[in-house]
CSV table of N, CA and C in Angstrom, one decimal:
chain,number,residue,atom,x,y,z
A,1,MET,N,-15.4,-8.9,-12.8
A,1,MET,CA,-14.9,-7.9,-13.6
A,1,MET,C,-15.6,-6.6,-13.4
A,2,ARG,N,-14.9,-5.5,-13.4
A,2,ARG,CA,-15.5,-4.2,-13.2
A,2,ARG,C,-16.0,-3.6,-14.5
A,3,ARG,N,-16.6,-2.5,-14.4
A,3,ARG,CA,-17.0,-1.6,-15.6
A,3,ARG,C,-16.3,-0.3,-15.4
A,4,LEU,N,-16.1,0.4,-16.4
A,4,LEU,CA,-15.5,1.8,-16.3
A,4,LEU,C,-16.2,2.6,-15.3
A,5,THR,N,-17.5,2.5,-15.2
A,5,THR,CA,-18.3,3.3,-14.3
A,5,THR,C,-18.0,3.0,-12.9
A,6,ASP,N,-17.3,1.9,-12.6
A,6,ASP,CA,-16.9,1.6,-11.2
A,6,ASP,C,-15.6,2.3,-10.8
A,7,LEU,N,-14.9,2.9,-11.8
A,7,LEU,CA,-13.7,3.6,-11.5
A,7,LEU,C,-14.0,5.0,-10.9
A,8,VAL,N,-13.0,5.6,-10.1
A,8,VAL,CA,-13.2,6.9,-9.6
A,8,VAL,C,-13.2,7.9,-10.8
A,9,GLU,N,-13.7,9.1,-10.6
A,9,GLU,CA,-13.9,10.0,-11.7
A,9,GLU,C,-12.7,10.3,-12.5
A,10,ASN,N,-11.6,10.7,-11.8
A,10,ASN,CA,-10.4,11.0,-12.6
A,10,ASN,C,-9.8,9.9,-13.4
A,11,GLU,N,-9.9,8.6,-12.8
A,11,GLU,CA,-9.5,7.5,-13.6
A,11,GLU,C,-10.3,7.2,-14.8
A,12,ARG,N,-11.6,7.3,-14.7
A,12,ARG,CA,-12.5,7.2,-15.8
A,12,ARG,C,-12.2,8.2,-16.9
A,13,GLN,N,-12.1,9.5,-16.5
A,13,GLN,CA,-11.8,10.6,-17.4
A,13,GLN,C,-10.5,10.4,-18.1
A,14,ALA,N,-9.5,10.0,-17.4
A,14,ALA,CA,-8.2,9.7,-17.9
A,14,ALA,C,-8.2,8.7,-19.0
A,15,ILE,N,-8.9,7.6,-18.8
A,15,ILE,CA,-9.0,6.5,-19.7
A,15,ILE,C,-9.8,7.0,-20.9
A,16,GLU,N,-11.0,7.6,-20.7
A,16,GLU,CA,-11.8,8.1,-21.8
A,16,GLU,C,-11.1,9.1,-22.7
A,17,THR,N,-10.4,10.0,-22.1
A,17,THR,CA,-9.6,11.0,-22.9
A,17,THR,C,-8.5,10.4,-23.6
A,18,PHE,N,-7.7,9.4,-22.9
A,18,PHE,CA,-6.6,8.7,-23.6
A,18,PHE,C,-7.1,8.0,-24.8
A,19,VAL,N,-8.2,7.2,-24.7
A,19,VAL,CA,-8.7,6.5,-25.8
A,19,VAL,C,-9.2,7.4,-26.9
A,20,GLN,N,-9.9,8.5,-26.6
A,20,GLN,CA,-10.4,9.4,-27.6
A,20,GLN,C,-9.2,10.0,-28.3
A,21,ARG,N,-8.2,10.4,-27.6
A,21,ARG,CA,-7.0,11.0,-28.3
A,21,ARG,C,-6.3,10.0,-29.1
A,22,LEU,N,-6.2,8.8,-28.5
A,22,LEU,CA,-5.5,7.6,-29.2
A,22,LEU,C,-6.2,7.4,-30.6
A,23,LEU,N,-7.5,7.4,-30.6
A,23,LEU,CA,-8.2,7.1,-31.9
A,23,LEU,C,-8.1,8.3,-32.8
A,24,THR,N,-8.2,9.5,-32.3
A,24,THR,CA,-8.1,10.7,-33.1
A,24,THR,C,-6.7,10.8,-33.7
A,25,GLU,N,-5.6,10.6,-32.9
A,25,GLU,CA,-4.3,10.8,-33.4
A,25,GLU,C,-3.7,9.6,-34.2
A,26,PHE,N,-4.1,8.4,-33.8
A,26,PHE,CA,-3.5,7.2,-34.3
A,26,PHE,C,-4.5,6.1,-34.8
A,27,GLY,N,-5.7,6.6,-35.0
A,27,GLY,CA,-6.8,5.6,-35.2
A,27,GLY,C,-6.6,4.6,-36.3
A,28,ALA,N,-5.9,4.9,-37.4
A,28,ALA,CA,-5.7,4.0,-38.4
A,28,ALA,C,-4.7,2.9,-38.0
A,29,ASP,N,-3.9,3.1,-37.0
A,29,ASP,CA,-3.0,2.1,-36.5
A,29,ASP,C,-3.4,1.3,-35.3
A,30,ILE,N,-4.6,1.6,-34.7
A,30,ILE,CA,-5.1,1.0,-33.5
A,30,ILE,C,-6.0,-0.2,-33.9
A,31,VAL,N,-5.7,-1.3,-33.3
A,31,VAL,CA,-6.6,-2.5,-33.5
A,31,VAL,C,-7.5,-2.8,-32.3
A,32,ASP,N,-7.0,-2.6,-31.1
A,32,ASP,CA,-7.8,-2.9,-29.9
A,32,ASP,C,-7.2,-2.2,-28.7
A,33,VAL,N,-8.0,-1.8,-27.8
A,33,VAL,CA,-7.6,-1.2,-26.5
A,33,VAL,C,-8.4,-1.8,-25.4
A,34,ARG,N,-7.7,-2.3,-24.4
A,34,ARG,CA,-8.4,-2.9,-23.2
A,34,ARG,C,-7.7,-2.5,-21.9
A,35,LEU,N,-8.6,-2.3,-20.9
A,35,LEU,CA,-8.1,-2.2,-19.5
A,35,LEU,C,-8.0,-3.6,-19.0
A,36,PHE,N,-6.9,-3.8,-18.3
A,36,PHE,CA,-6.6,-5.1,-17.6
A,36,PHE,C,-5.9,-4.9,-16.3
A,37,GLY,N,-5.7,-5.9,-15.6
A,37,GLY,CA,-5.0,-5.8,-14.3
A,37,GLY,C,-5.9,-5.6,-13.1
A,38,SER,N,-5.4,-5.1,-12.1
A,38,SER,CA,-6.1,-5.0,-10.8
A,38,SER,C,-7.3,-4.1,-11.0
A,39,GLN,N,-7.2,-3.0,-11.8
A,39,GLN,CA,-8.4,-2.1,-11.9
A,39,GLN,C,-9.5,-2.9,-12.7
A,40,ALA,N,-9.2,-3.7,-13.6
A,40,ALA,CA,-10.2,-4.4,-14.4
A,40,ALA,C,-10.8,-5.5,-13.5
A,41,ARG,N,-10.0,-6.1,-12.6
A,41,ARG,CA,-10.5,-7.2,-11.7
A,41,ARG,C,-11.3,-6.7,-10.6
A,42,GLY,N,-11.1,-5.4,-10.2
A,42,GLY,CA,-11.8,-4.8,-9.1
A,42,GLY,C,-11.1,-5.0,-7.8
A,43,ASP,N,-9.8,-5.3,-7.8
A,43,ASP,CA,-9.0,-5.5,-6.5
A,43,ASP,C,-7.8,-4.5,-6.4
A,44,ALA,N,-8.0,-3.3,-7.1
A,44,ALA,CA,-6.9,-2.3,-7.0
A,44,ALA,C,-6.9,-1.6,-5.7
A,45,GLY,N,-5.6,-1.3,-5.4
A,45,GLY,CA,-5.4,-0.5,-4.2
A,45,GLY,C,-5.4,1.0,-4.5
A,46,ALA,N,-5.2,1.8,-3.5
A,46,ALA,CA,-5.3,3.3,-3.7
A,46,ALA,C,-4.2,3.8,-4.7
A,47,ASP,N,-3.0,3.1,-4.7
A,47,ASP,CA,-1.9,3.5,-5.6
A,47,ASP,C,-1.8,2.7,-6.9
A,48,SER,N,-2.8,1.9,-7.2
A,48,SER,CA,-2.7,1.1,-8.4
A,48,SER,C,-2.8,1.9,-9.7
A,49,ASP,N,-2.0,1.4,-10.6
A,49,ASP,CA,-2.0,2.0,-12.0
A,49,ASP,C,-3.1,1.5,-12.8
A,50,LEU,N,-3.3,2.1,-14.0
A,50,LEU,CA,-4.3,1.7,-14.9
A,50,LEU,C,-3.6,1.0,-16.1
A,51,ASP,N,-3.6,-0.3,-16.1
A,51,ASP,CA,-2.9,-1.1,-17.1
A,51,ASP,C,-3.8,-1.2,-18.4
A,52,ILE,N,-3.2,-0.8,-19.5
A,52,ILE,CA,-4.0,-0.7,-20.7
A,52,ILE,C,-3.2,-1.4,-21.9
A,53,LEU,N,-3.9,-2.3,-22.5
A,53,LEU,CA,-3.3,-3.0,-23.7
A,53,LEU,C,-3.7,-2.1,-24.9
A,54,VAL,N,-2.7,-1.7,-25.7
A,54,VAL,CA,-2.9,-1.0,-27.0
A,54,VAL,C,-2.4,-1.9,-28.0
A,55,LEU,N,-3.3,-2.6,-28.8
A,55,LEU,CA,-2.8,-3.5,-29.9
A,55,LEU,C,-2.8,-2.6,-31.1
A,56,VAL,N,-1.6,-2.5,-31.7
A,56,VAL,CA,-1.4,-1.7,-32.9
A,56,VAL,C,-1.2,-2.6,-34.1
A,57,LYS,N,-1.4,-2.0,-35.3
A,57,LYS,CA,-1.4,-2.8,-36.5
A,57,LYS,C,0.0,-3.3,-36.9
A,58,ARG,N,1.1,-2.6,-36.5
A,58,ARG,CA,2.4,-3.0,-37.0
A,58,ARG,C,3.4,-2.6,-35.9
A,59,PRO,N,4.6,-3.3,-35.9
A,59,PRO,CA,5.6,-2.8,-35.0
A,59,PRO,C,6.2,-1.5,-35.5
A,60,ASP,N,6.2,-0.5,-34.6
A,60,ASP,CA,6.7,0.8,-35.1
A,60,ASP,C,7.1,1.6,-33.8
A,61,TYR,N,8.4,1.8,-33.7
A,61,TYR,CA,9.0,2.4,-32.5
A,61,TYR,C,8.4,3.8,-32.3
A,62,ALA,N,8.3,4.6,-33.4
A,62,ALA,CA,7.9,6.0,-33.3
A,62,ALA,C,6.4,6.0,-32.8
A,63,LEU,N,5.6,5.1,-33.3
A,63,LEU,CA,4.2,5.0,-32.9
A,63,LEU,C,4.1,4.6,-31.4
A,64,LYS,N,4.9,3.6,-31.0
A,64,LYS,CA,4.9,3.2,-29.6
A,64,LYS,C,5.3,4.4,-28.7
A,65,HIS,N,6.4,5.1,-29.1
A,65,HIS,CA,6.9,6.2,-28.3
A,65,HIS,C,5.8,7.3,-28.2
A,66,ALA,N,5.1,7.6,-29.3
A,66,ALA,CA,4.1,8.6,-29.3
A,66,ALA,C,2.9,8.2,-28.3
A,67,ILE,N,2.5,6.9,-28.3
A,67,ILE,CA,1.5,6.5,-27.5
A,67,ILE,C,1.9,6.5,-26.0
A,68,LEU,N,3.1,6.2,-25.7
A,68,LEU,CA,3.6,6.3,-24.3
A,68,LEU,C,3.6,7.7,-23.9
A,69,TRP,N,4.0,8.7,-24.8
A,69,TRP,CA,4.0,10.1,-24.4
A,69,TRP,C,2.6,10.6,-24.1
A,70,LEU,N,1.7,10.1,-25.0
A,70,LEU,CA,0.3,10.5,-24.7
A,70,LEU,C,-0.2,10.0,-23.4
A,71,ALA,N,0.1,8.8,-23.0
A,71,ALA,CA,-0.2,8.2,-21.7
A,71,ALA,C,0.4,9.0,-20.6
A,72,ALA,N,1.6,9.5,-20.8
A,72,ALA,CA,2.3,10.3,-19.7
A,72,ALA,C,1.6,11.6,-19.6
A,73,GLU,N,1.2,12.2,-20.7
A,73,GLU,CA,0.4,13.5,-20.7
A,73,GLU,C,-0.9,13.3,-19.9
A,74,MET,N,-1.6,12.2,-20.2
A,74,MET,CA,-2.9,12.0,-19.6
A,74,MET,C,-2.7,11.7,-18.1
A,75,SER,N,-1.6,11.0,-17.8
A,75,SER,CA,-1.3,10.7,-16.4
A,75,SER,C,-1.2,12.0,-15.6
A,76,LEU,N,-0.4,12.9,-16.1
A,76,LEU,CA,-0.2,14.2,-15.4
A,76,LEU,C,-1.5,15.0,-15.4
A,77,ALA,N,-2.2,15.0,-16.5
A,77,ALA,CA,-3.4,15.8,-16.5
A,77,ALA,C,-4.5,15.4,-15.5
A,78,PHE,N,-4.6,14.1,-15.3
A,78,PHE,CA,-5.6,13.5,-14.4
A,78,PHE,C,-5.1,12.9,-13.1
A,79,ASP,N,-3.9,13.1,-12.8
A,79,ASP,CA,-3.3,12.6,-11.6
A,79,ASP,C,-3.5,11.1,-11.3
A,80,VAL,N,-3.3,10.4,-12.4
A,80,VAL,CA,-3.3,8.9,-12.3
A,80,VAL,C,-2.1,8.4,-13.0
A,81,LEU,N,-1.9,7.1,-13.0
A,81,LEU,CA,-0.8,6.5,-13.7
A,81,LEU,C,-1.3,5.5,-14.8
A,82,LEU,N,-1.3,5.9,-16.0
A,82,LEU,CA,-1.7,5.1,-17.1
A,82,LEU,C,-0.5,4.3,-17.5
A,83,SER,N,-0.6,3.0,-17.6
A,83,SER,CA,0.5,2.1,-17.9
A,83,SER,C,0.2,1.3,-19.2
A,84,PRO,N,0.4,1.9,-20.4
A,84,PRO,CA,0.0,1.1,-21.6
A,84,PRO,C,1.1,0.1,-22.0
A,85,ARG,N,0.6,-1.0,-22.5
A,85,ARG,CA,1.5,-2.0,-23.1
A,85,ARG,C,1.1,-1.9,-24.6
A,86,VAL,N,2.0,-1.4,-25.4
A,86,VAL,CA,1.8,-1.3,-26.9
A,86,VAL,C,2.4,-2.5,-27.6
A,87,ILE,N,1.5,-3.3,-28.2
A,87,ILE,CA,1.9,-4.6,-28.8
A,87,ILE,C,1.3,-4.7,-30.2
A,88,PRO,N,2.2,-5.1,-31.1
A,88,PRO,CA,1.7,-5.4,-32.5
A,88,PRO,C,1.1,-6.8,-32.5
A,89,PRO,N,0.2,-7.1,-33.5
A,89,PRO,CA,-0.5,-8.3,-33.6
A,89,PRO,C,0.5,-9.5,-33.7
A,90,SER,N,1.6,-9.4,-34.3
A,90,SER,CA,2.5,-10.6,-34.4
A,90,SER,C,3.0,-11.0,-33.0
A,91,ALA,N,3.3,-10.1,-32.2
A,91,ALA,CA,3.7,-10.4,-30.8
A,91,ALA,C,2.5,-10.9,-30.0
A,92,TRP,N,1.3,-10.3,-30.2
A,92,TRP,CA,0.1,-10.8,-29.5
A,92,TRP,C,-0.2,-12.2,-29.9
A,93,GLU,N,-0.1,-12.5,-31.2
A,93,GLU,CA,-0.3,-13.9,-31.6
A,93,GLU,C,0.7,-14.9,-31.0
A,94,ARG,N,1.9,-14.5,-30.9
A,94,ARG,CA,2.9,-15.4,-30.3
A,94,ARG,C,2.6,-15.6,-28.8
A,95,MET,N,2.1,-14.6,-28.1
A,95,MET,CA,1.7,-14.7,-26.7
A,95,MET,C,0.5,-15.7,-26.6
A,96,ALA,N,-0.4,-15.5,-27.6
A,96,ALA,CA,-1.6,-16.4,-27.6
A,96,ALA,C,-1.2,-17.9,-27.8
A,97,GLN,N,-0.3,-18.1,-28.8
A,97,GLN,CA,0.1,-19.5,-29.1
A,97,GLN,C,0.8,-20.1,-27.9
A,98,ALA,N,1.6,-19.3,-27.2
A,98,ALA,CA,2.4,-19.7,-26.0
A,98,ALA,C,1.5,-19.8,-24.8
A,99,ASN,N,0.3,-19.2,-24.9
A,99,ASN,CA,-0.7,-19.1,-23.8
A,99,ASN,C,0.0,-18.5,-22.5
A,100,THR,N,0.6,-17.4,-22.7
A,100,THR,CA,1.4,-16.7,-21.7
A,100,THR,C,0.4,-16.2,-20.6
A,101,LEU,N,0.9,-16.0,-19.4
A,101,LEU,CA,0.1,-15.5,-18.3
A,101,LEU,C,-0.5,-14.1,-18.7
A,102,PHE,N,0.4,-13.3,-19.3
A,102,PHE,CA,-0.1,-11.9,-19.7
A,102,PHE,C,-1.3,-12.1,-20.7
A,103,TYR,N,-1.1,-12.9,-21.7
A,103,TYR,CA,-2.2,-13.1,-22.6
A,103,TYR,C,-3.5,-13.6,-21.9
A,104,ARG,N,-3.4,-14.6,-21.1
A,104,ARG,CA,-4.5,-15.1,-20.4
A,104,ARG,C,-5.2,-14.1,-19.5
A,105,ALA,N,-4.4,-13.2,-18.8
A,105,ALA,CA,-5.0,-12.2,-18.0
A,105,ALA,C,-5.8,-11.2,-18.8
A,106,VAL,N,-5.2,-10.7,-19.9
A,106,VAL,CA,-5.9,-9.7,-20.7
A,106,VAL,C,-7.1,-10.4,-21.4
A,107,HIS,N,-7.0,-11.6,-21.8
A,107,HIS,CA,-8.1,-12.3,-22.5
A,107,HIS,C,-9.3,-12.5,-21.5
A,108,THR,N,-9.0,-12.9,-20.3
A,108,THR,CA,-10.0,-13.2,-19.3
A,108,THR,C,-10.6,-12.0,-18.6
A,109,GLU,N,-9.8,-11.1,-18.2
A,109,GLU,CA,-10.2,-10.0,-17.4
A,109,GLU,C,-10.3,-8.6,-18.1
A,110,GLY,N,-9.8,-8.6,-19.3
A,110,GLY,CA,-9.7,-7.3,-20.1
A,110,GLY,C,-11.1,-6.7,-20.4
A,111,ILE,N,-11.2,-5.4,-20.2
A,111,ILE,CA,-12.4,-4.6,-20.5
A,111,ILE,C,-12.2,-3.9,-21.8
A,112,PRO,N,-12.9,-4.2,-22.8
A,112,PRO,CA,-12.8,-3.4,-24.1
A,112,PRO,C,-13.0,-1.9,-23.9
A,113,LEU,N,-12.2,-1.1,-24.5
A,113,LEU,CA,-12.3,0.3,-24.4
A,113,LEU,C,-12.7,0.9,-25.8
A,114,ILE,N,-12.6,0.1,-26.8
A,114,ILE,CA,-13.1,0.6,-28.1
A,114,ILE,C,-14.0,-0.4,-28.7
């Protein structure tokens, strides 16, 4: 598993700024934020995106939409591709109970960002 310090500068800045803005703008609704996928494992290619789990307190389309727009803004600002998965706890719990591949990947390789 990698650390954020292993990422290239613009990737690290994009993640740090995204998380900072996420907490500033939506902090009361955020439960957890984790980097996962190839960047977290350390086997990313030059064109790999930054997969980020954003666990929110409740299912809310407007909140999800706002978080996706924030990720798009950060992607453009830092010339990277942030790919957030915005998931409420109820869905996360169902994934855990079913032991889905996605849940296992985030659980084993995820790097906490908050």
